[in-house]
mmCIF file of C-alpha atoms in Angstrom:
data_model
loop_
_atom_site.group_PDB
_atom_site.id
_atom_site.type_symbol
_atom_site.label_atom_id
_atom_site.label_comp_id
_atom_site.label_asym_id
_atom_site.label_seq_id
_atom_site.Cartn_x
_atom_site.Cartn_y
_atom_site.Cartn_z
ATOM 1 C CA MET A 1406 -26.535 -31.349 -23.847
ATOM 2 C CA VAL A 1407 -26.768 -27.635 -24.675
ATOM 3 C CA SER A 1408 -27.564 -26.891 -21.029
ATOM 4 C CA LEU A 1409 -24.512 -28.899 -19.910
ATOM 5 C CA PHE A 1410 -22.315 -27.042 -22.400
ATOM 6 C CA ARG A 1411 -23.559 -23.680 -21.134
ATOM 7 C CA THR A 1412 -22.892 -24.721 -17.540
ATOM 8 C CA VAL A 1413 -19.343 -25.812 -18.355
ATOM 9 C CA LEU A 1414 -18.754 -22.579 -20.286
ATOM 10 C CA PHE A 1415 -20.031 -20.488 -17.384
ATOM 11 C CA LEU A 1416 -17.814 -22.301 -14.888
ATOM 12 C CA SER A 1417 -14.810 -21.906 -17.186
ATOM 13 C CA LEU A 1418 -15.402 -18.169 -17.450
ATOM 14 C CA LEU A 1419 -15.876 -17.939 -13.692
ATOM 15 C CA ILE A 1420 -12.601 -19.750 -12.984
ATOM 16 C CA THR A 1421 -10.789 -17.631 -15.586
ATOM 17 C CA THR A 1422 -12.076 -14.480 -13.910
ATOM 18 C CA GLN A 1423 -10.976 -15.745 -10.510
ATOM 19 C CA PHE A 1424 -7.494 -16.472 -11.823
ATOM 20 C CA THR A 1425 -7.084 -12.815 -12.798
ATOM 21 C CA GLN A 1426 -8.199 -11.337 -9.473
ATOM 22 C CA ALA A 1427 -5.384 -9.337 -7.925
ATOM 23 C CA GLN A 1428 -4.848 -6.339 -5.686
ATOM 24 C CA THR A 1429 -2.163 -3.829 -6.611
ATOM 25 C CA SER A 1430 -0.480 -1.567 -4.056
ATOM 26 C CA THR A 1431 1.980 1.265 -4.642
ATOM 27 C CA TYR A 1432 4.637 2.463 -2.198
ATOM 28 C CA GLN A 1433 7.098 5.333 -2.341
ATOM 29 C CA VAL A 1434 10.359 6.428 -0.755
ATOM 30 C CA ASN A 1435 11.072 10.130 -1.201
ATOM 31 C CA PHE A 1436 14.673 11.381 -1.251
ATOM 32 C CA PRO A 1437 16.223 8.109 -0.070
ATOM 33 C CA ALA A 1438 19.701 7.813 1.401
ATOM 34 C CA TRP A 1439 22.190 6.286 -1.028
ATOM 35 C CA ASN A 1440 25.605 4.684 -1.375
ATOM 36 C CA TYR A 1441 27.081 4.944 -4.873
ATOM 37 C CA GLN A 1442 30.149 3.169 -6.282
ATOM 38 C CA PRO A 1443 30.783 4.919 -9.650
ATOM 39 C CA LEU A 1444 31.640 2.424 -12.359
ATOM 40 C CA TYR A 1445 31.398 4.777 -15.313
ATOM 41 C CA GLN A 1446 32.679 8.350 -15.304
ATOM 42 C CA ASN A 1447 29.748 9.956 -17.107
ATOM 43 C CA LEU A 1448 27.002 8.183 -15.135
ATOM 44 C CA ASP A 1449 25.906 10.263 -12.139
ATOM 45 C CA LEU A 1450 23.452 8.466 -9.839
ATOM 46 C CA ASN A 1451 23.863 10.805 -6.893
ATOM 47 C CA GLY A 1452 20.903 12.358 -5.105
ATOM 48 C CA PRO A 1453 18.049 9.949 -5.997
ATOM 49 C CA THR A 1454 14.720 11.713 -5.628
ATOM 50 C CA GLN A 1455 12.251 8.842 -5.466
ATOM 51 C CA ILE A 1456 11.773 5.077 -5.363
ATOM 52 C CA THR A 1457 8.364 3.704 -6.356
ATOM 53 C CA ILE A 1458 7.536 0.057 -5.655
ATOM 54 C CA THR A 1459 4.455 -1.770 -6.896
ATOM 55 C CA THR A 1460 3.266 -5.049 -5.378
ATOM 56 C CA THR A 1461 0.548 -7.475 -6.468
ATOM 57 C CA LEU A 1462 -1.540 -9.699 -4.217
ATOM 58 C CA ASN A 1463 -3.635 -12.526 -5.655
ATOM 59 C CA SER A 1464 -6.325 -13.091 -3.012
ATOM 60 C CA ASN A 1465 -8.133 -15.917 -4.807
ATOM 61 C CA PRO A 1466 -8.198 -18.920 -2.412
ATOM 62 C CA TYR A 1467 -8.438 -21.367 -5.355
ATOM 63 C CA THR A 1468 -5.247 -20.151 -7.025
ATOM 64 C CA ASN A 1469 -3.425 -18.749 -4.002
ATOM 65 C CA PRO A 1470 -4.547 -20.378 -0.724
ATOM 66 C CA TYR A 1471 -1.857 -18.516 1.249
ATOM 67 C CA PRO A 1472 -2.109 -14.907 0.029
ATOM 68 C CA PHE A 1473 1.245 -13.159 -0.134
ATOM 69 C CA PRO A 1474 2.164 -10.114 -2.234
ATOM 70 C CA THR A 1475 4.935 -10.115 -4.795
ATOM 71 C CA ILE A 1476 6.943 -7.157 -6.085
ATOM 72 C CA SER A 1477 5.802 -6.259 -9.589
ATOM 73 C CA SER A 1478 8.042 -3.297 -10.376
ATOM 74 C CA VAL A 1479 10.579 -0.854 -8.976
ATOM 75 C CA GLU A 1480 11.217 2.610 -10.402
ATOM 76 C CA MET A 1481 14.111 4.826 -9.291
ATOM 77 C CA LYS A 1482 14.360 8.483 -10.302
ATOM 78 C CA PHE A 1483 17.580 10.517 -10.416
ATOM 79 C CA PRO A 1484 18.192 14.208 -11.133
ATOM 80 C CA TYR A 1485 21.173 13.552 -13.423
ATOM 81 C CA ALA A 1486 20.415 10.157 -14.979
ATOM 82 C CA LYS A 1487 17.651 8.327 -16.794
ATOM 83 C CA THR A 1488 14.901 6.734 -14.683
ATOM 84 C CA PHE A 1489 15.642 3.111 -13.843
ATOM 85 C CA THR A 1490 12.767 0.606 -14.029
ATOM 86 C CA ALA A 1491 12.820 -3.094 -13.091
ATOM 87 C CA THR A 1492 10.040 -5.668 -13.581
ATOM 88 C CA ASN A 1493 9.605 -9.471 -13.568
ATOM 89 C CA PHE A 1494 10.797 -10.007 -9.992
ATOM 90 C CA SER A 1495 11.278 -13.440 -8.438
ATOM 91 C CA PHE A 1496 11.334 -14.179 -4.706
ATOM 92 C CA ASP A 1497 13.363 -16.990 -3.144
ATOM 93 C CA GLY A 1498 12.028 -16.608 0.387
ATOM 94 C CA PHE A 1499 14.666 -14.073 1.388
ATOM 95 C CA VAL A 1500 15.361 -11.722 -1.525
ATOM 96 C CA SER A 1501 13.329 -10.346 -4.452
ATOM 97 C CA ARG A 1502 15.428 -10.154 -7.626
ATOM 98 C CA ALA A 1503 15.100 -8.875 -11.177
ATOM 99 C CA VAL A 1504 17.496 -8.420 -14.094
ATOM 100 C CA VAL A 1505 17.299 -5.314 -16.278
ATOM 101 C CA GLU A 1506 18.891 -5.394 -19.707
ATOM 102 C CA GLY A 1507 20.310 -2.272 -21.323
ATOM 103 C CA ALA A 1508 20.159 -0.068 -18.220
ATOM 104 C CA TRP A 1509 22.260 3.071 -18.695
ATOM 105 C CA VAL A 1510 25.591 1.898 -20.218
ATOM 106 C CA PHE A 1511 25.434 -1.681 -18.922
ATOM 107 C CA ASN A 1512 24.328 -4.894 -20.593
ATOM 108 C CA LYS A 1513 22.622 -6.214 -17.468
ATOM 109 C CA VAL A 1514 21.906 -4.850 -13.996
ATOM 110 C CA LEU A 1515 20.776 -7.058 -11.108
ATOM 111 C CA VAL A 1516 18.259 -5.568 -8.649
ATOM 112 C CA GLU A 1517 17.926 -6.981 -5.121
ATOM 113 C CA ILE A 1518 15.440 -6.132 -2.384
ATOM 114 C CA GLU A 1519 15.924 -8.017 0.876
ATOM 115 C CA GLY A 1520 13.074 -9.114 3.122
ATOM 116 C CA SER A 1521 9.428 -9.913 2.621
ATOM 117 C CA PRO A 1522 7.657 -8.358 -0.375
ATOM 118 C CA GLU A 1523 4.837 -7.617 2.097
ATOM 119 C CA ILE A 1524 5.938 -4.013 2.492
ATOM 120 C CA GLN A 1525 5.069 -2.227 5.739
ATOM 121 C CA PRO A 1526 4.539 1.558 5.513
ATOM 122 C CA GLY A 1527 6.898 3.394 7.831
ATOM 123 C CA ASN A 1528 9.512 0.646 7.671
ATOM 124 C CA SER A 1529 12.713 1.135 5.725
ATOM 125 C CA ILE A 1530 13.314 -0.665 2.440
ATOM 126 C CA GLN A 1531 16.675 -1.207 0.751
ATOM 127 C CA VAL A 1532 17.299 -1.499 -3.007
ATOM 128 C CA ARG A 1533 20.687 -2.673 -4.292
ATOM 129 C CA LEU A 1534 22.025 -2.659 -7.855
ATOM 130 C CA TYR A 1535 24.842 -4.803 -9.278
ATOM 131 C CA VAL A 1536 26.461 -4.848 -12.699
ATOM 132 C CA MET A 1537 26.313 -8.361 -14.210
ATOM 133 C CA GLU A 1538 28.199 -10.476 -16.748
ATOM 134 C CA GLY A 1539 31.562 -8.689 -16.606
ATOM 135 C CA GLU A 1540 30.882 -6.345 -19.492
ATOM 136 C CA SER A 1541 29.279 -3.040 -20.391
ATOM 137 C CA PHE A 1542 28.485 -1.363 -23.677
ATOM 138 C CA THR A 1543 31.628 0.738 -23.382
ATOM 139 C CA ASN A 1544 34.158 -1.256 -21.379
ATOM 140 C CA PRO A 1545 34.361 -5.038 -20.713
ATOM 141 C CA MET A 1546 36.372 -4.590 -17.497
ATOM 142 C CA PHE A 1547 33.834 -5.487 -14.818
ATOM 143 C CA GLY A 1548 33.646 -8.748 -12.904
ATOM 144 C CA GLN A 1549 30.425 -10.629 -12.272
ATOM 145 C CA ASN A 1550 27.832 -8.965 -10.031
ATOM 146 C CA ILE A 1551 29.893 -5.917 -9.084
ATOM 147 C CA PHE A 1552 28.178 -3.755 -6.459
ATOM 148 C CA MET A 1553 27.201 -0.383 -7.882
ATOM 149 C CA TYR A 1554 24.403 1.217 -5.892
ATOM 150 C CA GLU A 1555 22.303 1.085 -2.742
ATOM 151 C CA ALA A 1556 19.337 3.274 -1.752
ATOM 152 C CA ASN A 1557 17.092 3.064 1.287
ATOM 153 C CA GLY A 1558 14.465 4.966 3.249
ATOM 154 C CA PRO A 1559 11.063 4.768 4.984
ATOM 155 C CA VAL A 1560 8.164 3.629 2.819
ATOM 156 C CA GLU A 1561 4.876 5.483 2.365
ATOM 157 C CA ASP A 1562 1.751 3.782 1.007
ATOM 158 C CA ILE A 1563 0.437 5.919 -1.890
ATOM 159 C CA THR A 1564 -2.108 3.412 -3.210
ATOM 160 C CA LYS A 1565 -5.367 5.128 -4.102
ATOM 161 C CA ASN A 1566 -7.800 4.387 -1.297
ATOM 162 C CA LYS A 1567 -11.349 3.736 -2.472
ATOM 163 C CA LEU A 1568 -14.445 4.911 -0.615
ATOM 164 C CA ALA A 1569 -16.112 2.053 1.293
ATOM 165 C CA ASP A 1570 -19.038 3.787 3.022
ATOM 166 C CA THR A 1571 -20.467 7.208 3.964
ATOM 167 C CA GLU A 1572 -22.675 8.251 6.865
ATOM 168 C CA THR A 1573 -24.178 11.670 7.652
ATOM 169 C CA VAL A 1574 -25.693 12.542 11.042
ATOM 170 C CA THR A 1575 -26.407 15.617 13.151
ATOM 171 C CA PHE A 1576 -23.809 15.946 15.886
ATOM 172 C CA ASP A 1577 -23.941 18.787 18.433
ATOM 173 C CA GLY A 1578 -26.516 20.432 16.205
ATOM 174 C CA LYS A 1579 -24.303 20.437 13.102
ATOM 175 C CA ALA A 1580 -24.152 18.121 10.079
ATOM 176 C CA LEU A 1581 -21.330 15.579 10.305
ATOM 177 C CA THR A 1582 -20.274 13.466 7.320
ATOM 178 C CA LEU A 1583 -17.971 10.484 7.800
ATOM 179 C CA ASP A 1584 -16.241 8.778 4.851
ATOM 180 C CA LEU A 1585 -14.739 5.336 5.474
ATOM 181 C CA GLN A 1586 -11.811 4.376 3.246
ATOM 182 C CA GLN A 1587 -11.599 0.799 2.023
ATOM 183 C CA SER A 1588 -7.996 -0.043 2.941
ATOM 184 C CA PRO A 1589 -6.488 0.347 6.409
ATOM 185 C CA ARG A 1590 -3.287 2.352 6.392
ATOM 186 C CA ALA A 1591 -0.235 3.079 8.532
ATOM 187 C CA SER A 1592 1.132 6.612 8.515
ATOM 188 C CA CYS A 1593 4.372 7.579 10.233
ATOM 189 C CA CYS A 1594 2.827 10.918 11.209
ATOM 190 C CA MET A 1595 -0.943 10.397 11.520
ATOM 191 C CA GLY A 1596 -1.461 6.935 12.985
ATOM 192 C CA GLU A 1597 -2.606 3.555 11.711
ATOM 193 C CA GLY A 1598 -5.793 1.546 11.296
ATOM 194 C CA PHE A 1599 -9.109 2.031 9.503
ATOM 195 C CA VAL A 1600 -9.151 5.467 7.866
ATOM 196 C CA VAL A 1601 -12.165 7.768 8.405
ATOM 197 C CA ASN A 1602 -12.376 11.280 6.928
ATOM 198 C CA ALA A 1603 -14.658 13.658 8.841
ATOM 199 C CA LEU A 1604 -16.349 16.851 7.617
ATOM 200 C CA TRP A 1605 -18.164 18.660 10.432
ATOM 201 C CA LEU A 1606 -20.101 21.787 9.504
ATOM 202 C CA GLY A 1607 -18.898 24.788 11.493
ATOM 203 C CA HIS A 1608 -15.971 22.856 12.965
ATOM 204 C CA GLY A 1609 -13.747 21.795 10.083
ATOM 205 C CA GLU A 1610 -12.456 18.584 8.582
ATOM 206 C CA GLY A 1611 -9.867 15.990 9.488
ATOM 207 C CA THR A 1612 -8.933 12.322 9.459
ATOM 208 C CA PHE A 1613 -8.859 9.793 12.262
ATOM 209 C CA TYR A 1614 -7.613 6.203 12.437
ATOM 210 C CA MET A 1615 -9.514 3.442 14.247
ATOM 211 C CA PRO A 1616 -7.522 0.469 15.596
ATOM 212 C CA THR A 1617 -7.764 -2.821 13.722
ATOM 213 C CA PRO A 1618 -8.058 -6.205 15.488
ATOM 214 C CA PHE A 1619 -5.228 -7.478 13.262
ATOM 215 C CA PRO A 1620 -1.611 -6.304 12.832
ATOM 216 C CA ALA A 1621 -0.353 -3.976 10.115
ATOM 217 C CA THR A 1622 1.196 -6.968 8.355
ATOM 218 C CA GLU A 1623 -2.376 -8.022 7.441
ATOM 219 C CA TYR A 1624 -3.465 -4.646 6.014
ATOM 220 C CA ALA A 1625 -2.999 -5.789 2.413
ATOM 221 C CA ARG A 1626 -5.599 -8.537 2.944
ATOM 222 C CA ALA A 1627 -8.200 -6.446 4.779
ATOM 223 C CA LYS A 1628 -11.046 -4.409 3.320
ATOM 224 C CA ALA A 1629 -13.423 -2.144 5.256
ATOM 225 C CA VAL A 1630 -17.009 -2.606 4.039
ATOM 226 C CA ALA A 1631 -19.272 -0.545 6.331
ATOM 227 C CA LEU A 1632 -19.249 2.252 8.885
ATOM 228 C CA ASN A 1633 -21.700 1.648 11.723
ATOM 229 C CA LEU A 1634 -23.098 4.431 13.944
ATOM 230 C CA GLN A 1635 -25.184 3.700 17.029
ATOM 231 C CA PRO A 1636 -27.146 6.654 18.518
ATOM 232 C CA GLU A 1637 -27.163 7.103 22.275
ATOM 233 C CA PRO A 1638 -29.713 9.689 23.558
ATOM 234 C CA MET A 1639 -28.442 11.812 26.443
ATOM 235 C CA PRO A 1640 -30.497 13.203 29.388
ATOM 236 C CA ASP A 1641 -29.984 16.765 28.093
ATOM 237 C CA GLY A 1642 -31.751 15.888 24.840
ATOM 238 C CA ASN A 1643 -28.593 15.676 22.717
ATOM 239 C CA THR A 1644 -27.442 12.502 20.988
ATOM 240 C CA GLU A 1645 -24.019 10.951 21.258
ATOM 241 C CA TYR A 1646 -22.862 8.235 18.835
ATOM 242 C CA SER A 1647 -20.732 5.140 19.022
ATOM 243 C CA ILE A 1648 -18.827 3.939 15.972
ATOM 244 C CA SER A 1649 -17.634 0.569 14.715
ATOM 245 C CA ILE A 1650 -16.227 -0.775 11.447
ATOM 246 C CA SER A 1651 -17.315 -3.860 9.512
ATOM 247 C CA TYR A 1652 -14.492 -5.448 7.549
ATOM 248 C CA GLN A 1653 -13.497 -8.517 5.584
ATOM 249 C CA MET A 1654 -10.225 -10.430 5.518
ATOM 250 C CA ASP A 1655 -9.879 -11.624 1.911
ATOM 251 C CA GLU A 1656 -12.685 -11.603 -0.611
ATOM 252 C CA TYR A 1657 -14.314 -14.865 0.455
ATOM 253 C CA ALA A 1658 -13.980 -14.455 4.228
ATOM 254 C CA PRO A 1659 -16.954 -13.659 6.490
ATOM 255 C CA ILE A 1660 -17.648 -10.040 7.441
ATOM 256 C CA GLU A 1661 -16.544 -9.128 10.965
ATOM 257 C CA THR A 1662 -17.199 -6.024 13.070
ATOM 258 C CA THR A 1663 -15.056 -4.140 15.576
ATOM 259 C CA PRO A 1664 -16.485 -3.207 19.008
ATOM 260 C CA PHE A 1665 -18.409 0.067 19.286
ATOM 261 C CA GLU A 1666 -16.404 2.999 20.644
ATOM 262 C CA PRO A 1667 -17.325 6.641 21.436
ATOM 263 C CA LEU A 1668 -17.316 8.705 18.251
ATOM 264 C CA ARG A 1669 -16.518 11.952 20.063
ATOM 265 C CA MET A 1670 -13.171 10.587 21.216
ATOM 266 C CA TYR A 1671 -12.063 10.181 17.602
ATOM 267 C CA LEU A 1672 -13.605 13.450 16.428
ATOM 268 C CA ASP A 1673 -11.643 15.358 19.068
ATOM 269 C CA GLN A 1674 -8.457 13.846 17.611
ATOM 270 C CA ALA A 1675 -9.319 14.699 14.007
ATOM 271 C CA ILE A 1676 -10.949 18.086 14.632
ATOM 272 C CA PRO A 1677 -9.807 19.635 17.931
ATOM 273 C CA PRO A 1678 -12.597 21.389 19.866
ATOM 274 C CA LEU A 1679 -12.946 25.098 19.243
ATOM 275 C CA PRO A 1680 -11.415 27.294 21.974
ATOM 276 C CA TYR A 1681 -14.589 29.374 22.192
ATOM 277 C CA PRO A 1682 -18.329 28.644 22.324
ATOM 278 C CA TYR A 1683 -19.707 27.902 18.881
ATOM 279 C CA PRO A 1684 -23.261 28.730 17.789
#
């Protein structure tokens, strides 16, 4: 009986732990474009400096068999007004919405973000604000859901990327250290895919992106788990390497591996060859 009780207790704790499993991502829009309809003379929302959006993904197949992120919070910063923060978003399949009470001089402000909460870095996101309930703290003149503000701009993923794996080898006679980041990323300037930071003694450091066998829309589900290097001896006595990435789609999915590709090809992108012979 005691053994049965302990088993039930263990399973209960296990299920409770699984229910709380979630992945949080943070995105940012710097200096977004805006459209402002002033509804109160002393409230200046011009020139927004930043929009920060946080999403949460529950990847537990028992509680969420079809993983899909939801917007947890939105923060908008202004040079001449108090920071605006919205939480407790709902999603109806088309629009994410939240109501903020006591924002600035208004009783209630409605926040709307159109499109999927599965935010894609590099894509533009649009945040709209409406005054609700036909009243404010200072003047009850407004109708229901009066448009007040719109801000938009390209999104950058600023979620802290954890280290998944590290490998150090000798390459062209110099120590080369490769650090694989856990989450694939898309950068409007650098590229997209699995992120590998390279530090090559005597050459420099840089970052390269390896293609993923899945689209960027699946990046939130994917996790890199290992960096694989395969040595290939050359006739001149040197050693070239091929590189591949082992990854997992969702926590309970099997580990898969990308095809091996020449490492030098990626190194030349991250750390351009020196224009002169190096020792």
